[in-house]
Amino acid sequence: MSDGGPAAERRDRLRAAIARGSHLLPAQGPLSVFIHHNTLHAFESLRFADALREAASALDVEVLLPEAEYRAALAAGRIEPDDLEVAVDSAVREKWLPAPWRDAALAAVTYGLPEHDAARVRWEITERDALPDRALWALCVDLAAEHPPESRVDAPAMSAREALRAATGEDPAALVDGVVARVCAAWLDEGMAHWPMPRDPAGMYASWRALALASPEPPDWRAGLKALLAAAPTAEAMVLDVLDALGATEAEWEGAIQAALLELPGWAGMVHRLETTPTDRAPDAPAASTLDYLALRLCLTRLALTHLARASGYRGPLSGLRAFALERVTDRAPSREDLALTRAWRLFHLALGLGLDAASLRATRPRARRALVAAADGLDGAARRRILHDAYEVHHRDEVLGALRANLARPLSLRAVARPRLQVVTCIDDREESLRRHLEEADPELETFGAVGFFGLAVAYRGLDDGGHAPHCPPALSPSHRADERAVDGHAASAAARAARRRSLASVSHALRFGSRTLGRGFVLAPLMGAAALAGLALRVLAPRWSRRLRERAMARLLPTPETELRSDALSADEAGARVADALRAMGMVDRFAPLVVVLGHGSRGVNNPHQSAYECGACGGRGGGANARLFAALANDPAVRARGDARGAHPRGDALRRGYHDSADDAVTLFDLGRVPEAHREALARARAAIEVARGRTAQERCAASSGAPRGLGGGGPAPRRGARGGPERGAARARPRHQRGVRGGAGRSREGCSSTARALLVSYDPEADVDGAVLARSLAGAVPVCAGINLEYFFSRVDNERLGAGTKLPHNLVSLLGVMDGAVSDLKTGLPRQMVEIHEPVRLLLVVEARAEHLRRALDHSSVVRGLVERGWVRLARVDPASGELSVGSAEPLVPWSPRGPEPPRAASSAAWHRGRDGFLPPALIEVGHGHAHP
C-alpha cells in the first residue's frame, strides 16, 4: 500500500472528518487546571440566541431554566410585567417574533400555555370540566382544524442506533459506555491505579487490542471481538471498517463520527483536550488520541448493534439495519385529530389569556385569526422560555443600572476618598468585591482597587516545597518568566529540612492510608497504623475544626517555615518597571498613593472538593494568587524597578506596598512580611489590620447567609458575624460537608462604591480621566472580559442543565484517573460544575458596565476581536456610563441606546451589613448611606 495512493488519501479524509466531528466536544481541562470557560464555546461564532437553539438540538441539552422556574420568579416579583413587555418588544425588534404576535406572546408568557397531549386534553374536558367558555372552545376547534400540520416520521434523520432503539427499546450505547469508560480511565490514569494498564507506545487502541487478543473470547455481546481486532491492526483501519460496515458514505462520515463522540462527551472531550493541549498532562503521561478513542468506541458499537439486531431477528448486513428497524417502528406520531385537539387547546388558552370570548374572536379579521392560530403554534416552550429569560435578565440589568444611576447622582464626597490613608488592591473576583465593600465601610479613609488577579505578571511559579513550576497566569497566556521562592541567607538548612520532612510525612501518610497493602505482608504494625488512620479519619469527619487545629499545630512544629523571598532573575528592571507601571495605571493608581498599599492575592482551601482549582484564582491558572501578589509587591518596592515605573507615570511613595492573602473558604486574611514594615507605616498597618478584621467577619456573615448548615444569628435570617466567620474553617476542613464554600453568585455587575450588590460583581478599577487615548481601557477589557465571560457562562450553563452541562450532585462522585469525576463506579466523565457550586446561582449573562467615553469604548472593542464578538453576538450585555454626564446607554453595538429607569428608586440602607441582616438569597442593589468621609455606625 503506497503512502501516496488512494488509501492514504482516504485516511487523510478520515482524519479531517474526525477533526470536524470533534468540534462540539467539551474542552474542560483536567481537575488540576479546572479553569472556567464557556461550556458552549463551540457555538461562540453564533449569536447567543441562535447558539442556544443550535446547542439544544445538537447536544440534546437544556439551555435555559424550566418554564416553571421563570413562572415562580414572575409570581415572586423577580420578573415584573413591565419586564415582559420590554422582552417581547425586543423580540419583535430582533425580528424572530412576528409583530402580529406581540399581544399573543405577552399573554402566553404572562399566563402560560398548556403542553398537554390529546389524552390529557380529553381528560381535562371530561373529568375536570375545564371549559369556562364552551362557545369559545368550539370556535377554537374549528379554527385549529382548518390547517392541521402534517405528521410524518423523519426517517433520514435517524441513525442505525436511533432506529434500532425505537424498534426494540434497547440502546446499544448502554452496552458500550461502561467498557469505554473503564478503558479510558485505565489508559489515561495519572497515578490513582494500583496496577497501570500495559501501555504500547503506539497508543490506547494498540494496547487495548493486544490485551483483548491475548484474553479469552468474551461470552457476552462482545462475541466476535477478537476477529474484528485481528482484521484491523490500526485505529484507522478499525474506524474505516466500521464506517464501511454501517454503509456510511464519505459525506456521512462527519455526522457518524460526531454522533459516536457525543455518546460520552465527557470522556471523548477529555481525550481530545489532552491530545490538543498536552501541557495539561504530566511529562510521563501516555499520549491521548481521538482516533484511538473513536476506534475503541466504533468497534464495540458494531458488536452491540450486531447483538441487538440478531436478538430482534435480523440476520442481514449492518448497512441494512436502519431500514429494517424503521420498518418495525410503529407509527407513534399523533393522528391528525389528536394534533387538531391539542392545537385547539393551546389556542383556547391563548384566547383566554387575551381576554377574548367567542364573539370577539369571531369578529376579528381573518388575517388576525390566522395570526392567532400561528402564534398558538409558534409560541412553544422554547419561545416562551426565551422571552421569559430575557425578561429575567432585563429586570436584573435595570436594578443594577438604576442603583448605579442613583449613586452617581450623589455628591462625590460620598463616593470617593479625598486623601486615602490606606489602599487595598485585590483581584476582580466577586468574593473580593464583598471584602472590598466591607473594607470601605469599615474605614472611611480606606480605598480599594480591583485588578485581574495575576497582576500582569505571567510567570511560572515554584514554591519552596513544590516539585516544579506551575503557570500563574490566564490560560490564554504562556508564562514568560519563572519565579522561585527561596530561603534567605541563614534559612537554607531549615528549608531543606522542611522539604525532607514533607517527603517523609507523605510516605507515612500513604502507608497509613493503604495499611498492609502498602507496607507489605507480614508487617506487624500495618493493622495498628491502619487503625490509626481510621481514627484520624473519624476525627476529621466528626470534629473537623479540632482536627484542623491539631494538624496545623503539628505541622507548625514538624515543618517550621523558614524565612523566604521570591526571585525572578530573568525579569529585568526595565520590564518589571513597565509591568508594574502598566498595572498601576490600569487601575488609576498613578500619583495618588496612600502611605501603605496592601496587595491581596486570593485562593481557597478545602478538603472535600475535587474541583478545588475552580475555587482558586482563575486569572492565576486555577491556582492561588498569593505568589503573584507577593511578586508584584516585591517588584513595586524595588528602587530600580520603581525608577523605571516613575518614568512611565506611576509614582508609589516610600516602601509602600505590602502583600497578603485572602482565603475565600474561611475569609481569613493574612498579611506577610510585617516585620519589614518601616516604623513610619506602623500606624497605617495597625489600621489596616483592624479594618480587615471587621471586614472579614462581615464578609463571612454575608456569604454564609445562603449556606446550608450555617450558624444563624439570634435575630434570625443570617449568621452572626463571629459565628459566620467560624463557619468557614469548619466547612473547609470537613470531609463530610459537600459545600466547603459557595461559588460565584452571579458575576453580573457591581454598581460602584456606595452600592451593595450581594457579592455578585467582578469589579475592575479604571480611571477614565487618566486614560487620555483609551489605550488603558482597551488593554483592560481585552484581559478581563474573556476571563469574566468564561466564569459567568460556565456557571450559567452548569445551572440550567446541571446533569449534562454541569457535574450533577457531588455526593456520588468518584475521583477517576486524577482527571475528573464520575457518578458512582462508572459513568461518563462529568464536565462543568457540581450542583453544590451553582444551586444558588442566578443564570444571567455578564452585565459589562464600562465608565468611558464613547470613542474610547468603540476603540477598545475594535482592539480585541474576542471582546467585540462577545458583545456584538450577545454573549455578554453591555452598558456604558458617560464619565462627564453620568448618563447610561445600553446595547450590543454602536451606537448604544440611551437607558432610563423604569422602576422605583433603589432601596437605602445604613450599611451593607444592615441591608443583608435577616435576609437570605439574592437582594437587589441598595444605596449605602455610610459614604466615604462619614463614620461607620
PDB file of C-alpha atoms in Angstrom, residues 650-769:
ATOM      1  CA  ALA A 650       3.426  55.609  38.207  1.00  0.00           C
ATOM      2  CA  HIS A 651       4.808  57.079  41.422  1.00  0.00           C
ATOM      3  CA  PRO A 652       4.345  54.971  44.577  1.00  0.00           C
ATOM      4  CA  ARG A 653       5.984  56.648  47.588  1.00  0.00           C
ATOM      5  CA  GLY A 654       8.359  55.034  50.057  1.00  0.00           C
ATOM      6  CA  ASP A 655       8.327  51.346  50.961  1.00  0.00           C
ATOM      7  CA  ALA A 656       4.580  51.408  50.480  1.00  0.00           C
ATOM      8  CA  LEU A 657       3.447  48.035  49.152  1.00  0.00           C
ATOM      9  CA  ARG A 658       2.755  45.026  51.367  1.00  0.00           C
ATOM     10  CA  ARG A 659       1.338  41.714  50.262  1.00  0.00           C
ATOM     11  CA  GLY A 660      -1.353  39.494  51.728  1.00  0.00           C
ATOM     12  CA  TYR A 661      -3.614  36.540  51.011  1.00  0.00           C
ATOM     13  CA  HIS A 662      -7.385  36.109  51.300  1.00  0.00           C
ATOM     14  CA  ASP A 663      -8.653  32.556  51.806  1.00  0.00           C
ATOM     15  CA  SER A 664     -12.195  32.706  50.468  1.00  0.00           C
ATOM     16  CA  ALA A 665     -13.171  29.436  52.186  1.00  0.00           C
ATOM     17  CA  ASP A 666     -12.991  30.955  55.684  1.00  0.00           C
ATOM     18  CA  ASP A 667     -12.443  34.636  54.754  1.00  0.00           C
ATOM     19  CA  ALA A 668      -9.183  34.694  56.674  1.00  0.00           C
ATOM     20  CA  VAL A 669      -6.836  37.470  55.540  1.00  0.00           C
ATOM     21  CA  THR A 670      -3.135  37.042  56.261  1.00  0.00           C
ATOM     22  CA  LEU A 671      -0.607  39.867  55.840  1.00  0.00           C
ATOM     23  CA  PHE A 672       3.010  38.885  55.240  1.00  0.00           C
ATOM     24  CA  ASP A 673       6.428  40.466  55.752  1.00  0.00           C
ATOM     25  CA  LEU A 674       5.087  42.505  58.654  1.00  0.00           C
ATOM     26  CA  GLY A 675       8.496  42.548  60.306  1.00  0.00           C
ATOM     27  CA  ARG A 676       9.845  44.536  57.391  1.00  0.00           C
ATOM     28  CA  VAL A 677       7.281  47.340  57.607  1.00  0.00           C
ATOM     29  CA  PRO A 678       9.066  50.642  58.375  1.00  0.00           C
ATOM     30  CA  GLU A 679       8.219  52.361  61.636  1.00  0.00           C
ATOM     31  CA  ALA A 680       6.591  55.229  59.752  1.00  0.00           C
ATOM     32  CA  HIS A 681       3.931  52.830  58.427  1.00  0.00           C
ATOM     33  CA  ARG A 682       3.166  51.018  61.682  1.00  0.00           C
ATOM     34  CA  GLU A 683       0.102  53.119  62.435  1.00  0.00           C
ATOM     35  CA  ALA A 684      -1.279  52.540  58.940  1.00  0.00           C
ATOM     36  CA  LEU A 685      -0.588  48.824  59.302  1.00  0.00           C
ATOM     37  CA  ALA A 686      -2.487  48.647  62.596  1.00  0.00           C
ATOM     38  CA  ARG A 687      -5.360  50.487  60.976  1.00  0.00           C
ATOM     39  CA  ALA A 688      -5.338  48.080  58.053  1.00  0.00           C
ATOM     40  CA  ARG A 689      -5.433  45.046  60.306  1.00  0.00           C
ATOM     41  CA  ALA A 690      -8.333  46.468  62.303  1.00  0.00           C
ATOM     42  CA  ALA A 691     -10.351  47.225  59.161  1.00  0.00           C
ATOM     43  CA  ILE A 692      -9.579  43.803  57.704  1.00  0.00           C
ATOM     44  CA  GLU A 693     -10.721  42.036  60.859  1.00  0.00           C
ATOM     45  CA  VAL A 694     -14.058  43.885  60.790  1.00  0.00           C
ATOM     46  CA  ALA A 695     -14.495  43.361  57.056  1.00  0.00           C
ATOM     47  CA  ARG A 696     -13.703  39.644  57.049  1.00  0.00           C
ATOM     48  CA  GLY A 697     -16.276  38.969  59.759  1.00  0.00           C
ATOM     49  CA  ARG A 698     -18.969  40.862  57.870  1.00  0.00           C
ATOM     50  CA  THR A 699     -17.985  39.231  54.586  1.00  0.00           C
ATOM     51  CA  ALA A 700     -18.231  35.782  56.144  1.00  0.00           C
ATOM     52  CA  GLN A 701     -21.628  36.669  57.602  1.00  0.00           C
ATOM     53  CA  GLU A 702     -22.893  37.846  54.223  1.00  0.00           C
ATOM     54  CA  ARG A 703     -21.539  34.894  52.242  1.00  0.00           C
ATOM     55  CA  CYS A 704     -22.686  32.296  54.775  1.00  0.00           C
ATOM     56  CA  ALA A 705     -26.282  33.506  54.656  1.00  0.00           C
ATOM     57  CA  ALA A 706     -27.247  31.093  51.870  1.00  0.00           C
ATOM     58  CA  SER A 707     -25.099  28.163  53.005  1.00  0.00           C
ATOM     59  CA  SER A 708     -26.907  25.158  54.378  1.00  0.00           C
ATOM     60  CA  GLY A 709     -25.962  24.477  57.969  1.00  0.00           C
ATOM     61  CA  ALA A 710     -24.550  27.985  58.510  1.00  0.00           C
ATOM     62  CA  PRO A 711     -24.787  29.155  62.146  1.00  0.00           C
ATOM     63  CA  ARG A 712     -27.706  31.541  62.489  1.00  0.00           C
ATOM     64  CA  GLY A 713     -27.679  34.747  64.457  1.00  0.00           C
ATOM     65  CA  LEU A 714     -30.010  35.351  67.367  1.00  0.00           C
ATOM     66  CA  GLY A 715     -32.006  37.785  65.282  1.00  0.00           C
ATOM     67  CA  GLY A 716     -32.720  35.140  62.633  1.00  0.00           C
ATOM     68  CA  GLY A 717     -32.052  35.288  58.923  1.00  0.00           C
ATOM     69  CA  GLY A 718     -28.277  35.272  58.600  1.00  0.00           C
ATOM     70  CA  PRO A 719     -25.380  34.099  60.716  1.00  0.00           C
ATOM     71  CA  ALA A 720     -23.861  36.306  63.371  1.00  0.00           C
ATOM     72  CA  PRO A 721     -20.572  37.898  62.184  1.00  0.00           C
ATOM     73  CA  ARG A 722     -18.284  35.946  64.504  1.00  0.00           C
ATOM     74  CA  ARG A 723     -20.148  32.680  64.104  1.00  0.00           C
ATOM     75  CA  GLY A 724     -20.293  33.207  60.327  1.00  0.00           C
ATOM     76  CA  ALA A 725     -16.538  33.694  60.236  1.00  0.00           C
ATOM     77  CA  ARG A 726     -16.036  30.490  62.247  1.00  0.00           C
ATOM     78  CA  GLY A 727     -18.313  28.540  59.927  1.00  0.00           C
ATOM     79  CA  GLY A 728     -15.880  28.844  57.001  1.00  0.00           C
ATOM     80  CA  PRO A 729     -12.953  26.956  58.579  1.00  0.00           C
ATOM     81  CA  GLU A 730     -15.286  24.193  59.715  1.00  0.00           C
ATOM     82  CA  ARG A 731     -16.692  23.726  56.209  1.00  0.00           C
ATOM     83  CA  GLY A 732     -13.278  23.942  54.591  1.00  0.00           C
ATOM     84  CA  ALA A 733     -11.827  21.255  56.856  1.00  0.00           C
ATOM     85  CA  ALA A 734     -14.835  18.923  56.992  1.00  0.00           C
ATOM     86  CA  ARG A 735     -14.786  15.927  54.678  1.00  0.00           C
ATOM     87  CA  ALA A 736     -18.454  15.267  55.366  1.00  0.00           C
ATOM     88  CA  ARG A 737     -19.602  18.652  54.052  1.00  0.00           C
ATOM     89  CA  PRO A 738     -20.347  18.861  50.318  1.00  0.00           C
ATOM     90  CA  ARG A 739     -20.084  22.668  50.319  1.00  0.00           C
ATOM     91  CA  HIS A 740     -16.864  23.985  51.782  1.00  0.00           C
ATOM     92  CA  GLN A 741     -17.761  27.308  50.215  1.00  0.00           C
ATOM     93  CA  ARG A 742     -20.116  28.646  47.608  1.00  0.00           C
ATOM     94  CA  GLY A 743     -19.083  29.553  44.105  1.00  0.00           C
ATOM     95  CA  VAL A 744     -19.718  32.867  42.434  1.00  0.00           C
ATOM     96  CA  ARG A 745     -23.240  34.147  42.926  1.00  0.00           C
ATOM     97  CA  GLY A 746     -23.847  35.848  39.619  1.00  0.00           C
ATOM     98  CA  GLY A 747     -20.809  37.513  38.160  1.00  0.00           C
ATOM     99  CA  ALA A 748     -23.229  40.054  36.874  1.00  0.00           C
ATOM    100  CA  GLY A 749     -22.059  43.528  37.747  1.00  0.00           C
ATOM    101  CA  ARG A 750     -21.431  45.846  40.680  1.00  0.00           C
ATOM    102  CA  SER A 751     -22.751  49.351  40.678  1.00  0.00           C
ATOM    103  CA  ARG A 752     -19.829  51.132  42.248  1.00  0.00           C
ATOM    104  CA  GLU A 753     -18.529  52.124  45.669  1.00  0.00           C
ATOM    105  CA  GLY A 754     -21.548  53.037  47.724  1.00  0.00           C
ATOM    106  CA  CYS A 755     -23.821  50.300  46.382  1.00  0.00           C
ATOM    107  CA  SER A 756     -24.324  46.889  47.965  1.00  0.00           C
ATOM    108  CA  SER A 757     -24.607  44.215  45.288  1.00  0.00           C
ATOM    109  CA  THR A 758     -24.824  40.879  47.160  1.00  0.00           C
ATOM    110  CA  ALA A 759     -21.275  39.883  46.180  1.00  0.00           C
ATOM    111  CA  ARG A 760     -22.140  39.443  42.513  1.00  0.00           C
ATOM    112  CA  ALA A 761     -19.627  41.742  40.846  1.00  0.00           C
ATOM    113  CA  LEU A 762     -16.366  41.179  39.045  1.00  0.00           C
ATOM    114  CA  LEU A 763     -15.064  44.709  39.525  1.00  0.00           C
ATOM    115  CA  VAL A 764     -12.124  46.153  37.593  1.00  0.00           C
ATOM    116  CA  SER A 765     -10.797  49.566  38.679  1.00  0.00           C
ATOM    117  CA  TYR A 766     -10.345  52.102  35.899  1.00  0.00           C
ATOM    118  CA  ASP A 767      -9.952  55.877  35.804  1.00  0.00           C
ATOM    119  CA  PRO A 768     -11.353  57.299  32.550  1.00  0.00           C
ATOM    120  CA  GLU A 769      -9.921  60.749  33.253  1.00  0.00           C
TER     121      GLU A 769
END
